[in-house]
Short mmCIF file of N, CA and C (backbone and C1' of nucleotides) in Angstrom, two decimals:
data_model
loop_
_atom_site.label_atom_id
_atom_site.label_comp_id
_atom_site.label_asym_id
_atom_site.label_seq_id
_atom_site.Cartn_x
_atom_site.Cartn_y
_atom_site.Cartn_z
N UNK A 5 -9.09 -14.30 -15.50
CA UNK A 5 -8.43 -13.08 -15.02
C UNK A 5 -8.69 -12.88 -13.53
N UNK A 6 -7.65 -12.99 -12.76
CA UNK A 6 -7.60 -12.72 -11.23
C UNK A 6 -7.47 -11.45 -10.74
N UNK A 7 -7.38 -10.94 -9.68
CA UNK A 7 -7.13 -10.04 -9.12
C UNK A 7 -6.07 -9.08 -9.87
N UNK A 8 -5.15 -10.32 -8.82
CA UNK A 8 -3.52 -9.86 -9.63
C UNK A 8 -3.38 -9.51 -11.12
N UNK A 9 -3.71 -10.30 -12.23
CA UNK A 9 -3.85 -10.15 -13.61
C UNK A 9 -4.16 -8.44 -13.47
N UNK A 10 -5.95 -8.17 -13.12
CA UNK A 10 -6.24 -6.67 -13.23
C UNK A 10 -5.25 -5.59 -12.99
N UNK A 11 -4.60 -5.93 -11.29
CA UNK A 11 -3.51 -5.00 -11.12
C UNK A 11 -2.56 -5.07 -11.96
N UNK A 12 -2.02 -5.88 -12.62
CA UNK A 12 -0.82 -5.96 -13.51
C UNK A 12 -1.09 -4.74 -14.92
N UNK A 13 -2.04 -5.45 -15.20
CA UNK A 13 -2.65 -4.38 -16.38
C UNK A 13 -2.95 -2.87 -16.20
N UNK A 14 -3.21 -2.33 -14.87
CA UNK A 14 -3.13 -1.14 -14.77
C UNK A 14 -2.17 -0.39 -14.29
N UNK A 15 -1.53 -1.82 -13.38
CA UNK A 15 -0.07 -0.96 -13.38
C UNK A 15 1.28 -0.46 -14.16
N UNK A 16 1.20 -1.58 -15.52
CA UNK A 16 1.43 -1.08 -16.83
C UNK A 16 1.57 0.23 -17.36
N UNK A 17 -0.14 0.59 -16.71
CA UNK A 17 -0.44 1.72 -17.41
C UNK A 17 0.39 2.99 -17.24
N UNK A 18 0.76 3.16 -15.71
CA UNK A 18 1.29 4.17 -15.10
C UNK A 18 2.37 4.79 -15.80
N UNK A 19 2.27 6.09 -16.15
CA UNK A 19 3.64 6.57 -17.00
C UNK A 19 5.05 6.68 -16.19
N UNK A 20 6.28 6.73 -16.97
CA UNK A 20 7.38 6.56 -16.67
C UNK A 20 7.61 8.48 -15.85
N UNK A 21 8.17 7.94 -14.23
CA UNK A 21 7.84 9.54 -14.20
C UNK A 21 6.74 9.65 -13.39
N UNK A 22 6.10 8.82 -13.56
CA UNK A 22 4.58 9.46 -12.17
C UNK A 22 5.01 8.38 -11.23
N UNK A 23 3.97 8.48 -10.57
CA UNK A 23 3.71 7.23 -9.18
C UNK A 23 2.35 7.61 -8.98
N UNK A 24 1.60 6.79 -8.56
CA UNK A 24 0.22 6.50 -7.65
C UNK A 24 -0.24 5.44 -6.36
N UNK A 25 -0.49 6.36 -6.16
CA UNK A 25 -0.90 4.94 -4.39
C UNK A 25 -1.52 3.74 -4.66
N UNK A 26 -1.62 3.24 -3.76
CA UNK A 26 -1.93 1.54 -3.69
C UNK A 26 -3.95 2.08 -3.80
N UNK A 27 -4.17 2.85 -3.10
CA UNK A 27 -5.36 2.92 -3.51
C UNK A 27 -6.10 3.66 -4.56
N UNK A 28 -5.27 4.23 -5.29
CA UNK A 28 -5.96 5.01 -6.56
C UNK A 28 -5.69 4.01 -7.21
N UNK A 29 -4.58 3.09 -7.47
CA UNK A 29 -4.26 1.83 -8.35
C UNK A 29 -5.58 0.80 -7.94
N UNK A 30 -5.98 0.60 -7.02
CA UNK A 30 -6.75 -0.01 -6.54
C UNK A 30 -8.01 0.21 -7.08
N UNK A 31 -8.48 1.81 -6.94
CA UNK A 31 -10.39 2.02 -7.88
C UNK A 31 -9.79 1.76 -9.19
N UNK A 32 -8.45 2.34 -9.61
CA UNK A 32 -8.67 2.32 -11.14
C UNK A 32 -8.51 0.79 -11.60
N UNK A 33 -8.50 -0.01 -11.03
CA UNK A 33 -8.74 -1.25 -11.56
C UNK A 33 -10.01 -1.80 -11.03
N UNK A 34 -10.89 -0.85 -10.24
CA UNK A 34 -12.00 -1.11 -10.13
C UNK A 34 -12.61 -1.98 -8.88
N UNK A 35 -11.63 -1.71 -7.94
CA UNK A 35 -11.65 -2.87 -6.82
C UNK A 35 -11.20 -1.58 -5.54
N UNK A 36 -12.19 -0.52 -5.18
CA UNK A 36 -11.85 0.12 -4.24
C UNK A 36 -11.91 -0.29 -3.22
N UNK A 37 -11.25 0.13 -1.69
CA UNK A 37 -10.94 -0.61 -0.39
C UNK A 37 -10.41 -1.81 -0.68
N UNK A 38 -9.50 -1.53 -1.49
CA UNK A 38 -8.32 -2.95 -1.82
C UNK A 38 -6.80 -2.59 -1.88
N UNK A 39 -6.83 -1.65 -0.99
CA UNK A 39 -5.50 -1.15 -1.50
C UNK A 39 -4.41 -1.90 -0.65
N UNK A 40 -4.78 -2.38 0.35
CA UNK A 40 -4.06 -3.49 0.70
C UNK A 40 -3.50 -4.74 0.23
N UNK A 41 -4.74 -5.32 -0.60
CA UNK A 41 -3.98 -6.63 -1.87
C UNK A 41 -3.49 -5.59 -2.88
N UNK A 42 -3.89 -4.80 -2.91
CA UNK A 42 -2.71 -4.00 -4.05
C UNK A 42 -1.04 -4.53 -3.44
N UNK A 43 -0.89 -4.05 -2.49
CA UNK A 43 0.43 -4.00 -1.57
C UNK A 43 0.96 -5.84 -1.49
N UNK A 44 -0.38 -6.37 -1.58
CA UNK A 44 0.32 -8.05 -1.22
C UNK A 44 0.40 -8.49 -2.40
N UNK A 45 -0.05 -8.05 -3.76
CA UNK A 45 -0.08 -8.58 -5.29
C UNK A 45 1.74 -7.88 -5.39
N UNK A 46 1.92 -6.76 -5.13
CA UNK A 46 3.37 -6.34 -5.52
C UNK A 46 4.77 -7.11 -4.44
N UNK A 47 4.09 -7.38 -3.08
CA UNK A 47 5.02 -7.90 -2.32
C UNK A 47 5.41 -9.58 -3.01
N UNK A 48 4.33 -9.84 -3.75
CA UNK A 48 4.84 -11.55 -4.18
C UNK A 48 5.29 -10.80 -5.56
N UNK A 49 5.43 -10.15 -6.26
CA UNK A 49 6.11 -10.18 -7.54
C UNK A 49 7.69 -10.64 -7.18
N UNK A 50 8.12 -11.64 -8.34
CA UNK A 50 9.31 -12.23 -8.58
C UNK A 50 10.94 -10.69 -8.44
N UNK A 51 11.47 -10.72 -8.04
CA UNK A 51 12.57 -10.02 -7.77
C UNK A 51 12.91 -9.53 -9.62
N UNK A 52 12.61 -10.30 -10.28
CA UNK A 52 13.49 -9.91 -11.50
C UNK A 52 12.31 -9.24 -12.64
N UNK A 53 10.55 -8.98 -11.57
CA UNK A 53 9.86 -8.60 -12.47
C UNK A 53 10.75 -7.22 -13.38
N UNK A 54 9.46 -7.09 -14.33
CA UNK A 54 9.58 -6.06 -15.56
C UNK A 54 9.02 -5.25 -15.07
N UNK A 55 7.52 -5.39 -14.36
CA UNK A 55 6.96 -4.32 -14.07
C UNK A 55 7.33 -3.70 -13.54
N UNK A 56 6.51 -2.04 -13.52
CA UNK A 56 6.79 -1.26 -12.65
C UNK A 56 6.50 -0.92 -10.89
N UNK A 57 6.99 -1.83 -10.31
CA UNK A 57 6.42 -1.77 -9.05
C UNK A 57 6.49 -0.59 -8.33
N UNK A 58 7.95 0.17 -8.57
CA UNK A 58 8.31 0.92 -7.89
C UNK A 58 7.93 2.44 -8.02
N UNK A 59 6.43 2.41 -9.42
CA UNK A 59 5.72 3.63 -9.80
C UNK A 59 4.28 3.50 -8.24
N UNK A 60 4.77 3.09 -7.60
CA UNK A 60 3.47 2.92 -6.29
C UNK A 60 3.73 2.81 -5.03
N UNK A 61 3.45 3.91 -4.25
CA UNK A 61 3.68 4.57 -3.36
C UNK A 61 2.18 4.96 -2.15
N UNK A 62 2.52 4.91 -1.13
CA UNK A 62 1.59 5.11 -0.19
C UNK A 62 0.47 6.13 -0.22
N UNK A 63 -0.19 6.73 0.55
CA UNK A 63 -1.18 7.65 0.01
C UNK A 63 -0.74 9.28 0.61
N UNK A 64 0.48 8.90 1.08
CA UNK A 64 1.05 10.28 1.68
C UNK A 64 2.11 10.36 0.78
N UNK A 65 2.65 9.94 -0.10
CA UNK A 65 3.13 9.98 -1.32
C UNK A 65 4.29 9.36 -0.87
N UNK A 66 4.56 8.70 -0.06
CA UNK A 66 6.18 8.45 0.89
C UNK A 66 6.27 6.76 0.40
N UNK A 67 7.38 6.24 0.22
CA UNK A 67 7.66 4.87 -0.15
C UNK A 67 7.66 4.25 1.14
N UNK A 68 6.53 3.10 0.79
CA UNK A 68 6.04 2.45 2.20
C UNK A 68 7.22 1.37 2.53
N UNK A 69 8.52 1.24 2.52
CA UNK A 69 9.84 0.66 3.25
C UNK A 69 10.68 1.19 4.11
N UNK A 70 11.16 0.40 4.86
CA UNK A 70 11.75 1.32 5.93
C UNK A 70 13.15 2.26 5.10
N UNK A 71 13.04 3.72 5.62
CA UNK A 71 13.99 4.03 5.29
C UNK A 71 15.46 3.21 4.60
N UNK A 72 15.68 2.42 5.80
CA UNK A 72 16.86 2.03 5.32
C UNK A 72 17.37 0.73 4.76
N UNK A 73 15.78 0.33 4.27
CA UNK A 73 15.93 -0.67 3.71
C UNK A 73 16.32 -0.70 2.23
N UNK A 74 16.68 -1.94 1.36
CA UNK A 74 17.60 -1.97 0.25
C UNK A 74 16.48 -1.96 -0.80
N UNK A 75 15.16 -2.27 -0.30
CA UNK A 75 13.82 -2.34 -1.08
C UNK A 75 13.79 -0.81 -1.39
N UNK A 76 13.61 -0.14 -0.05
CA UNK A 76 13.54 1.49 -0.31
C UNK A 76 14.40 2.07 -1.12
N UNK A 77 15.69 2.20 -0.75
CA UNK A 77 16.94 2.50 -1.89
C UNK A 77 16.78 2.50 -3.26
N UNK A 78 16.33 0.97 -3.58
CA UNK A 78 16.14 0.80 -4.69
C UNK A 78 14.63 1.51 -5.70
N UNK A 79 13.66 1.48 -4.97
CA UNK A 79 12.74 2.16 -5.57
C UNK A 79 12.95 3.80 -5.40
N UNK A 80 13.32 4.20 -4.46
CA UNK A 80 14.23 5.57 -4.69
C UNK A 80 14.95 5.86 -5.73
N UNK A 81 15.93 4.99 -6.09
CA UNK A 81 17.02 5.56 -7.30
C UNK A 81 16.25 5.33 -8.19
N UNK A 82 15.05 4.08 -8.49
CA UNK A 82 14.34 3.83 -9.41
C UNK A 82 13.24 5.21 -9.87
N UNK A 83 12.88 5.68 -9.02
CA UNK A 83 11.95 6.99 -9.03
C UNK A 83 12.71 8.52 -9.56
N UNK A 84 14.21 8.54 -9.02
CA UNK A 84 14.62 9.40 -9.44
C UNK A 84 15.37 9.39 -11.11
N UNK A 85 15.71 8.23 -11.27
CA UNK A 85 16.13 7.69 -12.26
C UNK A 85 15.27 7.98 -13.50
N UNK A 86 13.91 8.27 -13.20
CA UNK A 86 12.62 8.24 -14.23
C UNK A 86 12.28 9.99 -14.23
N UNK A 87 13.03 10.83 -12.86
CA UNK A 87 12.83 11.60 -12.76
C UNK A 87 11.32 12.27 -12.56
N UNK A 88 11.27 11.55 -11.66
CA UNK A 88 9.98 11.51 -10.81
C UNK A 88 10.23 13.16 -9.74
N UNK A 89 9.58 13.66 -9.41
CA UNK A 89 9.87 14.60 -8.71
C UNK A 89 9.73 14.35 -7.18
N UNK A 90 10.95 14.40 -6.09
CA UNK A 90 10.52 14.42 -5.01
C UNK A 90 11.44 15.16 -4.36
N UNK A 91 10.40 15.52 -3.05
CA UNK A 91 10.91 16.73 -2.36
C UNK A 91 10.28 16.10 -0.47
N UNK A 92 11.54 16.11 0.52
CA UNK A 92 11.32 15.68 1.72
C UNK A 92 10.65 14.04 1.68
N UNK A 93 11.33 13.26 1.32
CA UNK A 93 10.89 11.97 0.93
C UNK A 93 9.35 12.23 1.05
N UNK A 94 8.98 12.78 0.13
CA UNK A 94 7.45 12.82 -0.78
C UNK A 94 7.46 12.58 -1.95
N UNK A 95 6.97 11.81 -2.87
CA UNK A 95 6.55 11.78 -4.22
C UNK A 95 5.64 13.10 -4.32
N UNK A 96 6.12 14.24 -5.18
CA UNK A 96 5.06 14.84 -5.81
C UNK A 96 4.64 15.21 -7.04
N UNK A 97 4.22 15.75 -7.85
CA UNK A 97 4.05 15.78 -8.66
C UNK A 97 5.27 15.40 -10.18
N UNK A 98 4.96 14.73 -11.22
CA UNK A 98 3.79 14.14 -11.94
C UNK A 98 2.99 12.97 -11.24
N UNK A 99 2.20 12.77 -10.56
CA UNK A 99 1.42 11.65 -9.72
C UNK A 99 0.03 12.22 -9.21
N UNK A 100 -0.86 10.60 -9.23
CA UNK A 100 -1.80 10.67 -8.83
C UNK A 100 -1.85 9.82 -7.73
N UNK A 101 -2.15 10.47 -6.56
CA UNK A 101 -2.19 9.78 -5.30
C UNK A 101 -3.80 9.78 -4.71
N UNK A 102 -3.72 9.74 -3.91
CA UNK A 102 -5.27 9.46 -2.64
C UNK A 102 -5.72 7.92 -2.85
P DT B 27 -17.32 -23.90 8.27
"O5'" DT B 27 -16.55 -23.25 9.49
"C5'" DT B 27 -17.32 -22.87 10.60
"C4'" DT B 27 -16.40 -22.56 11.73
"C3'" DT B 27 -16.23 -21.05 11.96
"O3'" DT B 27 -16.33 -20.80 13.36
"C1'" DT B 27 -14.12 -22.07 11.70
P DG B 28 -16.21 -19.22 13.84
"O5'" DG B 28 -14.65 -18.98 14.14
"C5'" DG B 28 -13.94 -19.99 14.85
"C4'" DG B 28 -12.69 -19.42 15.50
"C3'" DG B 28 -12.69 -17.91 15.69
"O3'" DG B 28 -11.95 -17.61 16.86
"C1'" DG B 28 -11.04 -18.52 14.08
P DT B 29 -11.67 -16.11 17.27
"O5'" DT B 29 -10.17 -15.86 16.79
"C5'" DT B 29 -9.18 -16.83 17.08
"C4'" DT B 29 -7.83 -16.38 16.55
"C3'" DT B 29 -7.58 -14.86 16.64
"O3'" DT B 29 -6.29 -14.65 17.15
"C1'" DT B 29 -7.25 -15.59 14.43
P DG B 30 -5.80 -13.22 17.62
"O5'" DG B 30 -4.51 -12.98 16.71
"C5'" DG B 30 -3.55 -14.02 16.58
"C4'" DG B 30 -2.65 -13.73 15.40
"C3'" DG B 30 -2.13 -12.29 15.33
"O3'" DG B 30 -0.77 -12.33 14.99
"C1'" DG B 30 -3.27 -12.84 13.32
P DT B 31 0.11 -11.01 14.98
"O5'" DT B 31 0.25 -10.72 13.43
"C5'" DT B 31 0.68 -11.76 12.57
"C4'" DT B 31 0.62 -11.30 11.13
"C3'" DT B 31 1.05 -9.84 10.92
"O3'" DT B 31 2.07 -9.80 9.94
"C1'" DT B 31 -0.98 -10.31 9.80
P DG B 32 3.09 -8.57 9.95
"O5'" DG B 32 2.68 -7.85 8.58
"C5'" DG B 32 2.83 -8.54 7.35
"C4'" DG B 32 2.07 -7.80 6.28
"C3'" DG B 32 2.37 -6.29 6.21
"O3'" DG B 32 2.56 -5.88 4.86
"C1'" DG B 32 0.05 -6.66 6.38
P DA B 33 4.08 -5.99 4.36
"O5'" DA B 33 4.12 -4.76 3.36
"C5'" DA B 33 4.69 -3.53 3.72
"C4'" DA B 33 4.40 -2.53 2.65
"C3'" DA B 33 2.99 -2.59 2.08
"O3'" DA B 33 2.47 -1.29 1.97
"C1'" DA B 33 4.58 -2.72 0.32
P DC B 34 1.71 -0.57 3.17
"O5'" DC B 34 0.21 -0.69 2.70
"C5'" DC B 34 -0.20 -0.59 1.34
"C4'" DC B 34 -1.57 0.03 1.26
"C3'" DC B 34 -1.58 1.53 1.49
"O3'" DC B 34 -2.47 2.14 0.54
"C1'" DC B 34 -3.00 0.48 3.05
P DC B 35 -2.57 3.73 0.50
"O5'" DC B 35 -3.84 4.03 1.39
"C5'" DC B 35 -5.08 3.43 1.06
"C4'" DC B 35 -6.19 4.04 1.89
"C3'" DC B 35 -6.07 5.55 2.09
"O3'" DC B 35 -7.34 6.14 1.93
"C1'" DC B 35 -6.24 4.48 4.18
P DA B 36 -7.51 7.69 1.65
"O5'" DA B 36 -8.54 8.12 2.78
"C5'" DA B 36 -9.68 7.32 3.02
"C4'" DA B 36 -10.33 7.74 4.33
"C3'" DA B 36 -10.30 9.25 4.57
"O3'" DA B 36 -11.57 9.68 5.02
"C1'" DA B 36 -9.23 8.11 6.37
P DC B 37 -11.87 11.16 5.40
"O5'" DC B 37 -11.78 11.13 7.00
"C5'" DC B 37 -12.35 10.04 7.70
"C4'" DC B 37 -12.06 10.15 9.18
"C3'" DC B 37 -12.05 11.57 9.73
"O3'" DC B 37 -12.85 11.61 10.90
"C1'" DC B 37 -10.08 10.44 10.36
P DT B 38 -13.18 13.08 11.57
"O5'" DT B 38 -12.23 13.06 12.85
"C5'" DT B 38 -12.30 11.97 13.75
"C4'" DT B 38 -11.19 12.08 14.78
"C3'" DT B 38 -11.05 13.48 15.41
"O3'" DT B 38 -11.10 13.37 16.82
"C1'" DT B 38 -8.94 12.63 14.70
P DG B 39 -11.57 14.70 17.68
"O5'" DG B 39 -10.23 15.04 18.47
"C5'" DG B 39 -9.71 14.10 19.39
"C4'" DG B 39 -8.24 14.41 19.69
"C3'" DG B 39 -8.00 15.85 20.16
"O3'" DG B 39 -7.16 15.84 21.29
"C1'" DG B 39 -6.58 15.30 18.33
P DA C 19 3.44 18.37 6.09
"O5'" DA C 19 3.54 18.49 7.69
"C5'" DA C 19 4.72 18.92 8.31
"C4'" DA C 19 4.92 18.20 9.61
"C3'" DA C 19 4.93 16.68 9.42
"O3'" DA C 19 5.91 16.13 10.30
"C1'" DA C 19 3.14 17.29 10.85
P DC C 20 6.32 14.61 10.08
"O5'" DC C 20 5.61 13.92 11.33
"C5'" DC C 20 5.62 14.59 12.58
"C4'" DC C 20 4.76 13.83 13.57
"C3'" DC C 20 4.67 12.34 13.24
"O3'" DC C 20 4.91 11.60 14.42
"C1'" DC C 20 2.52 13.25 13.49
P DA C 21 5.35 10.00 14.30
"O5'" DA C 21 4.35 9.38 15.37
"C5'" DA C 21 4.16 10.05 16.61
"C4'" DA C 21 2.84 9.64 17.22
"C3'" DA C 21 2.57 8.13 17.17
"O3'" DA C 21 2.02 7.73 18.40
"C1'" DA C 21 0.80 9.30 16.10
P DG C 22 1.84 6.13 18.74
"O5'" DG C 22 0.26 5.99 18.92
"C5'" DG C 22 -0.43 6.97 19.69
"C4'" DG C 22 -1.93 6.89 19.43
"C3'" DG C 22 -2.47 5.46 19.38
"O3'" DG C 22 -3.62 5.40 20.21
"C1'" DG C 22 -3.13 6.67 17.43
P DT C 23 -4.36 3.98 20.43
"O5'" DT C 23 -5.51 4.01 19.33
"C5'" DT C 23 -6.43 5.11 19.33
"C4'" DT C 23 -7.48 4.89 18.27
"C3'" DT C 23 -7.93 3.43 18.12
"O3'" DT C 23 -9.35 3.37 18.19
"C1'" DT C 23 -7.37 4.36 16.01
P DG C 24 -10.05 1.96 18.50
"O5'" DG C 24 -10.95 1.78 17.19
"C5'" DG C 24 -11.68 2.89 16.69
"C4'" DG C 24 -11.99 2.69 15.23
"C3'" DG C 24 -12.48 1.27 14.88
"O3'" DG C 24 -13.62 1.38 14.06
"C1'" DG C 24 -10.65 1.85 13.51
P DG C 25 -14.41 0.07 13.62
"O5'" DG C 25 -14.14 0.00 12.05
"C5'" DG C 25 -14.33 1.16 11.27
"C4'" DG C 25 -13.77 0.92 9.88
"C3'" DG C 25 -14.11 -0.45 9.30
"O3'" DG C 25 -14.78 -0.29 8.06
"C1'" DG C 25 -11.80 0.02 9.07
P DC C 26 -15.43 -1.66 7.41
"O5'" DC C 26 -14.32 -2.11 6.34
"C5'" DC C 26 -13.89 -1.19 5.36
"C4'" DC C 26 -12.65 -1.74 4.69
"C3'" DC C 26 -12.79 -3.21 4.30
"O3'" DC C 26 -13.17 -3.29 2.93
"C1'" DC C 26 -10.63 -2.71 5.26
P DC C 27 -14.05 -4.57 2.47
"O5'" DC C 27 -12.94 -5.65 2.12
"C5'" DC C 27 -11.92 -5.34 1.18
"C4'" DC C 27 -10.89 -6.45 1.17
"C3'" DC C 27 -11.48 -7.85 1.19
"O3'" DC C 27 -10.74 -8.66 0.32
"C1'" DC C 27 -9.91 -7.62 2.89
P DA C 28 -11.42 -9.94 -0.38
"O5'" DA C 28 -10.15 -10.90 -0.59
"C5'" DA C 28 -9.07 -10.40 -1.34
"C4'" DA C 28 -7.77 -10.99 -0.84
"C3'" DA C 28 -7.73 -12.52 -0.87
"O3'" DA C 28 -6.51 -12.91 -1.44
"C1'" DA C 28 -7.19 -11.72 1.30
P DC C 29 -6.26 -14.45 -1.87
"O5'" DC C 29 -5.25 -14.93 -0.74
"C5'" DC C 29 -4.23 -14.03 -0.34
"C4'" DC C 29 -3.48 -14.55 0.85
"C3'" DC C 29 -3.42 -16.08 0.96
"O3'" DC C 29 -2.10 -16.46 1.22
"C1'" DC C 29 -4.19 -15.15 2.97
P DA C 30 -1.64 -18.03 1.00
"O5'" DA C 30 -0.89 -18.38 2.37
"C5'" DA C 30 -0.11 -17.38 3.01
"C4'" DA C 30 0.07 -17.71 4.47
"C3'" DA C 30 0.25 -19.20 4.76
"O3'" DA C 30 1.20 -19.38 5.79
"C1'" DA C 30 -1.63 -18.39 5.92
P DC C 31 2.15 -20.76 5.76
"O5'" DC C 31 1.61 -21.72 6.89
"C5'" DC C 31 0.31 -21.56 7.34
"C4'" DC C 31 0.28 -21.12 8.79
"C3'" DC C 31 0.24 -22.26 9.77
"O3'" DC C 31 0.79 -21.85 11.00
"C1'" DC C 31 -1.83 -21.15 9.77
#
DNA sequence: TGTGTGACCACTG
DNA sequence: ACAGTGGCCACAC
């Protein structure tokens, strides 16, 4: 079991509807000040993953892509789609961020 | 071995 | 609220 493996398994966990940052995903798999390979374990996932990548979000609750990118778009409609709550491109609540 | 890079974060003014 | 700064750590050259 690697890194990646751990993150996979907790990112699983995340309910349909929330989001959490790269670094709360990060302690809860037990690997705090990693929230950066958090970010490089999701940047190599395959385009056609299952998982939920797009339940993970920065620590200011804002989707770390450029605005107008097609990455952003897409985890946008993906977030609202789950009916995630956001207000002023913020993720807020149901989520656990910091 | 050394260096630059990044889907990050906390702190500061 | 926002930008700058320093810290963080794995990975590719």
């Amino acid at each position: 079991m690697g890194f990646d493996d751990i993150i996979y398994l907790h990112l699983i966990q995340i309910p349909s509807g929330h989001a959490v940052s790269y670094g709360y995903l990060a302690r809860m798999a037990g690997y705090p000040n990693h929230a950066r390979q958090v970010g490089r374990v999701l940047k190599h996932l395959p385009q056609d993953t299952s998982l939920p990548w797009y339940r993970v979000v920065n620590a200011q609750g804002k989707i770390s892509f450029e605005p107008e990118s097609v990455k952003f778009k897409e985890q946008l409609s993906r977030l609202q789609a789950e009916g995630a709550s956001i207000r002023n491109n913020r993720i807020i609540k149901p989520s656990f961020l910091g």
